[in-house]
């Protein structure tokens, strides 16, 4: 119950976890622990991936006097931690100058340091209370895992944003120079049959500049224009835009009859489908089949797009979302990088895999609003 309440920020798509969230969660857990007799002290030690150090939360039971600074320093020194028991198991440890009983339940071991729940009691815990403590540690472990995954995603998003801004800046300078020369050509070729071609070059530069602005906007999660969108209609729109290439290769695309409503930025998510479907058509053999499918769950939808092309090598699987890595001749190597950035901004996930028979498959998980069918 506490876990579900605490991760609501991730589910609603409008807020993000931060250090105060995990601290508040640990405070709630420690408060619940010290409300159980005979536990009069609870201490939770965890790694904060955003602050990049270990933190602790301390809670005393009702009527319990706080420990002295010397006692707290002893507990924090972990000199009493003479053994490292497996995670999510409860063990008693002897504390120096303590007549009370100390228990520790490790959550995990990260960065060469343990994360754990430590409790001190007036008497041995009953079996039911031991189970209660272990369950608390399990819930906390799941929350910390969610928090760590979010921290990794946030770091990855920041990296992709930096890359997109650098690329956008470089391209904008080049486009500005080309646009200037195109304008000068138009002026110098007045009444010449070549002026029309110079004009087309100038107009193409403007189109590229517009696309560049959209690309840079993709690097800013705060600019998501989220609305309710029909998944199947969006995929069909991307397929329609690719129809000339589809007809040229006589590729068949299979999509489900069912659909669902997603809370997404329509233009950005269409860019994701445009890119993945474009790659699928490009690598498909003539008269091949591309299969789109989705599984609808209560809180999310799993989308899969597979082709019958040559598949992906081990290097491809490692680098397919890496900026400037491309298997397409003349490709920029930014399409899938941008696609992943958009998916992460929507608090989803995306991955690639090789099909057992032949071909590649890209899978995406996106949150699904609970209030719609």
PDB file of N, CA, C and O in Angstrom, residues 2-10 16-26 29 46 107 110 136-150:
ATOM      1  N   UNK A   2       1.865   1.268   0.864  1.00  0.00           N
ATOM      2  CA  UNK A   2       2.768   2.415   0.906  1.00  0.00           C
ATOM      3  C   UNK A   2       3.531   2.557  -0.397  1.00  0.00           C
ATOM      4  O   UNK A   2       3.719   3.646  -0.922  1.00  0.00           O
ATOM      5  N   UNK A   3       3.961   1.420  -0.946  1.00  0.00           N
ATOM      6  CA  UNK A   3       4.713   1.445  -2.197  1.00  0.00           C
ATOM      7  C   UNK A   3       3.872   2.028  -3.317  1.00  0.00           C
ATOM      8  O   UNK A   3       4.309   2.884  -4.065  1.00  0.00           O
ATOM      9  N   UNK A   4       2.622   1.557  -3.417  1.00  0.00           N
ATOM     10  CA  UNK A   4       1.750   2.052  -4.467  1.00  0.00           C
ATOM     11  C   UNK A   4       1.508   3.541  -4.346  1.00  0.00           C
ATOM     12  O   UNK A   4       1.496   4.275  -5.324  1.00  0.00           O
ATOM     13  N   UNK A   5       1.344   4.014  -3.110  1.00  0.00           N
ATOM     14  CA  UNK A   5       1.144   5.441  -2.890  1.00  0.00           C
ATOM     15  C   UNK A   5       2.379   6.231  -3.293  1.00  0.00           C
ATOM     16  O   UNK A   5       2.291   7.292  -3.894  1.00  0.00           O
ATOM     17  N   UNK A   6       3.547   5.690  -2.994  1.00  0.00           N
ATOM     18  CA  UNK A   6       4.790   6.437  -3.199  1.00  0.00           C
ATOM     19  C   UNK A   6       5.200   6.515  -4.649  1.00  0.00           C
ATOM     20  O   UNK A   6       5.877   7.462  -5.039  1.00  0.00           O
ATOM     21  N   UNK A   7       4.851   5.531  -5.459  1.00  0.00           N
ATOM     22  CA  UNK A   7       5.284   5.575  -6.856  1.00  0.00           C
ATOM     23  C   UNK A   7       4.219   6.201  -7.761  1.00  0.00           C
ATOM     24  O   UNK A   7       4.347   6.180  -8.969  1.00  0.00           O
ATOM     25  N   UNK A   8       3.202   6.806  -7.150  1.00  0.00           N
ATOM     26  CA  UNK A   8       2.176   7.438  -7.961  1.00  0.00           C
ATOM     27  C   UNK A   8       2.753   8.527  -8.856  1.00  0.00           C
ATOM     28  O   UNK A   8       2.278   8.777  -9.959  1.00  0.00           O
ATOM     29  N   UNK A   9       3.831   9.173  -8.405  1.00  0.00           N
ATOM     30  CA  UNK A   9       4.441  10.231  -9.210  1.00  0.00           C
ATOM     31  C   UNK A   9       4.954   9.692 -10.527  1.00  0.00           C
ATOM     32  O   UNK A   9       4.934  10.376 -11.536  1.00  0.00           O
ATOM     33  N   UNK A  10       5.458   8.461 -10.517  1.00  0.00           N
ATOM     34  CA  UNK A  10       5.941   7.879 -11.764  1.00  0.00           C
ATOM     35  C   UNK A  10       4.788   7.535 -12.686  1.00  0.00           C
ATOM     36  O   UNK A  10       4.898   7.593 -13.896  1.00  0.00           O
ATOM     37  N   UNK A  16       8.302  13.770 -11.012  1.00  0.00           N
ATOM     38  CA  UNK A  16       9.435  12.875 -11.022  1.00  0.00           C
ATOM     39  C   UNK A  16       9.862  12.579  -9.601  1.00  0.00           C
ATOM     40  O   UNK A  16       9.683  13.377  -8.683  1.00  0.00           O
ATOM     41  N   UNK A  17      10.433  11.414  -9.412  1.00  0.00           N
ATOM     42  CA  UNK A  17      10.990  11.074  -8.111  1.00  0.00           C
ATOM     43  C   UNK A  17      12.202  11.949  -7.825  1.00  0.00           C
ATOM     44  O   UNK A  17      12.947  12.306  -8.720  1.00  0.00           O
ATOM     45  N   UNK A  18      12.403  12.268  -6.552  1.00  0.00           N
ATOM     46  CA  UNK A  18      13.614  12.963  -6.158  1.00  0.00           C
ATOM     47  C   UNK A  18      14.055  12.442  -4.801  1.00  0.00           C
ATOM     48  O   UNK A  18      13.429  11.543  -4.229  1.00  0.00           O
ATOM     49  N   UNK A  19      15.123  12.991  -4.281  1.00  0.00           N
ATOM     50  CA  UNK A  19      15.711  12.480  -3.045  1.00  0.00           C
ATOM     51  C   UNK A  19      14.745  12.574  -1.876  1.00  0.00           C
ATOM     52  O   UNK A  19      14.738  11.708  -0.994  1.00  0.00           O
ATOM     53  N   UNK A  20      13.923  13.621  -1.850  1.00  0.00           N
ATOM     54  CA  UNK A  20      12.985  13.757  -0.736  1.00  0.00           C
ATOM     55  C   UNK A  20      11.913  12.675  -0.772  1.00  0.00           C
ATOM     56  O   UNK A  20      11.368  12.294   0.272  1.00  0.00           O
ATOM     57  N   UNK A  21      11.583  12.154  -1.971  1.00  0.00           N
ATOM     58  CA  UNK A  21      10.576  11.105  -2.080  1.00  0.00           C
ATOM     59  C   UNK A  21      11.036   9.821  -1.408  1.00  0.00           C
ATOM     60  O   UNK A  21      10.289   9.208  -0.640  1.00  0.00           O
ATOM     61  N   UNK A  22      12.261   9.395  -1.704  1.00  0.00           N
ATOM     62  CA  UNK A  22      12.730   8.152  -1.108  1.00  0.00           C
ATOM     63  C   UNK A  22      12.969   8.329   0.392  1.00  0.00           C
ATOM     64  O   UNK A  22      12.742   7.415   1.181  1.00  0.00           O
ATOM     65  N   UNK A  23      13.361   9.521   0.786  1.00  0.00           N
ATOM     66  CA  UNK A  23      13.540   9.772   2.211  1.00  0.00           C
ATOM     67  C   UNK A  23      12.191   9.709   2.935  1.00  0.00           C
ATOM     68  O   UNK A  23      12.075   9.116   4.014  1.00  0.00           O
ATOM     69  N   UNK A  24      11.164  10.300   2.333  1.00  0.00           N
ATOM     70  CA  UNK A  24       9.826  10.249   2.928  1.00  0.00           C
ATOM     71  C   UNK A  24       9.326   8.817   3.015  1.00  0.00           C
ATOM     72  O   UNK A  24       8.690   8.427   4.005  1.00  0.00           O
ATOM     73  N   UNK A  25       9.614   8.041   1.984  1.00  0.00           N
ATOM     74  CA  UNK A  25       9.195   6.638   1.994  1.00  0.00           C
ATOM     75  C   UNK A  25       9.868   5.886   3.139  1.00  0.00           C
ATOM     76  O   UNK A  25       9.216   5.121   3.868  1.00  0.00           O
ATOM     77  N   UNK A  26      11.161   6.098   3.335  1.00  0.00           N
ATOM     78  CA  UNK A  26      11.890   5.441   4.424  1.00  0.00           C
ATOM     79  C   UNK A  26      11.386   5.902   5.787  1.00  0.00           C
ATOM     80  O   UNK A  26      11.328   5.113   6.742  1.00  0.00           O
ATOM     81  N   UNK A  29       8.256   3.950   6.452  1.00  0.00           N
ATOM     82  CA  UNK A  29       8.575   2.570   6.822  1.00  0.00           C
ATOM     83  C   UNK A  29       9.099   2.489   8.256  1.00  0.00           C
ATOM     84  O   UNK A  29       8.718   1.601   9.027  1.00  0.00           O
ATOM     85  N   UNK A  46      20.338   3.529   3.061  1.00  0.00           N
ATOM     86  CA  UNK A  46      20.112   3.260   1.647  1.00  0.00           C
ATOM     87  C   UNK A  46      21.031   4.142   0.812  1.00  0.00           C
ATOM     88  O   UNK A  46      21.553   5.159   1.291  1.00  0.00           O
ATOM     89  N   UNK A 107      18.962  -4.951   2.732  1.00  0.00           N
ATOM     90  CA  UNK A 107      18.143  -4.705   1.544  1.00  0.00           C
ATOM     91  C   UNK A 107      18.928  -5.087   0.297  1.00  0.00           C
ATOM     92  O   UNK A 107      18.424  -5.737  -0.612  1.00  0.00           O
ATOM     93  N   UNK A 110      25.336  -2.441  -2.383  1.00  0.00           N
ATOM     94  CA  UNK A 110      25.684  -1.644  -3.552  1.00  0.00           C
ATOM     95  C   UNK A 110      26.845  -0.722  -3.219  1.00  0.00           C
ATOM     96  O   UNK A 110      26.951  -0.234  -2.106  1.00  0.00           O
ATOM     97  N   UNK A 136       8.824  -5.598   5.222  1.00  0.00           N
ATOM     98  CA  UNK A 136       9.165  -4.180   5.102  1.00  0.00           C
ATOM     99  C   UNK A 136      10.433  -4.001   4.270  1.00  0.00           C
ATOM    100  O   UNK A 136      10.525  -3.106   3.423  1.00  0.00           O
ATOM    101  N   UNK A 137      11.423  -4.874   4.531  1.00  0.00           N
ATOM    102  CA  UNK A 137      12.671  -4.806   3.774  1.00  0.00           C
ATOM    103  C   UNK A 137      12.429  -5.120   2.296  1.00  0.00           C
ATOM    104  O   UNK A 137      13.031  -4.499   1.410  1.00  0.00           O
ATOM    105  N   UNK A 138      11.530  -6.063   2.025  1.00  0.00           N
ATOM    106  CA  UNK A 138      11.235  -6.425   0.634  1.00  0.00           C
ATOM    107  C   UNK A 138      10.565  -5.264  -0.106  1.00  0.00           C
ATOM    108  O   UNK A 138      10.925  -4.937  -1.246  1.00  0.00           O
ATOM    109  N   UNK A 139       9.608  -4.606   0.564  1.00  0.00           N
ATOM    110  CA  UNK A 139       8.938  -3.457  -0.047  1.00  0.00           C
ATOM    111  C   UNK A 139       9.935  -2.331  -0.290  1.00  0.00           C
ATOM    112  O   UNK A 139       9.969  -1.708  -1.357  1.00  0.00           O
ATOM    113  N   UNK A 140      10.779  -2.085   0.713  1.00  0.00           N
ATOM    114  CA  UNK A 140      11.791  -1.035   0.574  1.00  0.00           C
ATOM    115  C   UNK A 140      12.765  -1.364  -0.551  1.00  0.00           C
ATOM    116  O   UNK A 140      13.179  -0.481  -1.304  1.00  0.00           O
ATOM    117  N   UNK A 141      13.127  -2.634  -0.678  1.00  0.00           N
ATOM    118  CA  UNK A 141      14.032  -3.058  -1.738  1.00  0.00           C
ATOM    119  C   UNK A 141      13.430  -2.772  -3.114  1.00  0.00           C
ATOM    120  O   UNK A 141      14.114  -2.274  -4.020  1.00  0.00           O
ATOM    121  N   UNK A 142      12.131  -3.061  -3.263  1.00  0.00           N
ATOM    122  CA  UNK A 142      11.466  -2.801  -4.541  1.00  0.00           C
ATOM    123  C   UNK A 142      11.432  -1.302  -4.837  1.00  0.00           C
ATOM    124  O   UNK A 142      11.647  -0.873  -5.976  1.00  0.00           O
ATOM    125  N   UNK A 143      11.173  -0.515  -3.809  1.00  0.00           N
ATOM    126  CA  UNK A 143      11.120   0.933  -4.014  1.00  0.00           C
ATOM    127  C   UNK A 143      12.495   1.467  -4.406  1.00  0.00           C
ATOM    128  O   UNK A 143      12.613   2.293  -5.322  1.00  0.00           O
ATOM    129  N   UNK A 144      13.536   0.991  -3.719  1.00  0.00           N
ATOM    130  CA  UNK A 144      14.901   1.441  -4.037  1.00  0.00           C
ATOM    131  C   UNK A 144      15.267   1.047  -5.461  1.00  0.00           C
ATOM    132  O   UNK A 144      15.907   1.812  -6.187  1.00  0.00           O
ATOM    133  N   UNK A 145      14.852  -0.150  -5.894  1.00  0.00           N
ATOM    134  CA  UNK A 145      15.121  -0.573  -7.269  1.00  0.00           C
ATOM    135  C   UNK A 145      14.447   0.365  -8.275  1.00  0.00           C
ATOM    136  O   UNK A 145      15.039   0.734  -9.298  1.00  0.00           O
ATOM    137  N   UNK A 146      13.192   0.739  -7.981  1.00  0.00           N
ATOM    138  CA  UNK A 146      12.483   1.680  -8.847  1.00  0.00           C
ATOM    139  C   UNK A 146      13.222   3.010  -8.890  1.00  0.00           C
ATOM    140  O   UNK A 146      13.420   3.617  -9.947  1.00  0.00           O
ATOM    141  N   UNK A 147      13.668   3.446  -7.715  1.00  0.00           N
ATOM    142  CA  UNK A 147      14.381   4.724  -7.614  1.00  0.00           C
ATOM    143  C   UNK A 147      15.702   4.680  -8.383  1.00  0.00           C
ATOM    144  O   UNK A 147      16.062   5.628  -9.078  1.00  0.00           O
ATOM    145  N   UNK A 148      16.420   3.547  -8.287  1.00  0.00           N
ATOM    146  CA  UNK A 148      17.677   3.407  -9.009  1.00  0.00           C
ATOM    147  C   UNK A 148      17.445   3.382 -10.511  1.00  0.00           C
ATOM    148  O   UNK A 148      18.197   3.993 -11.282  1.00  0.00           O
ATOM    149  N   UNK A 149      16.399   2.668 -10.941  1.00  0.00           N
ATOM    150  CA  UNK A 149      16.079   2.647 -12.371  1.00  0.00           C
ATOM    151  C   UNK A 149      15.752   4.049 -12.860  1.00  0.00           C
ATOM    152  O   UNK A 149      16.167   4.459 -13.951  1.00  0.00           O
ATOM    153  N   UNK A 150      15.003   4.783 -12.050  1.00  0.00           N
ATOM    154  CA  UNK A 150      14.679   6.152 -12.424  1.00  0.00           C
ATOM    155  C   UNK A 150      15.940   7.009 -12.505  1.00  0.00           C
ATOM    156  O   UNK A 150      16.104   7.809 -13.419  1.00  0.00           O
TER     157      UNK A 150
END
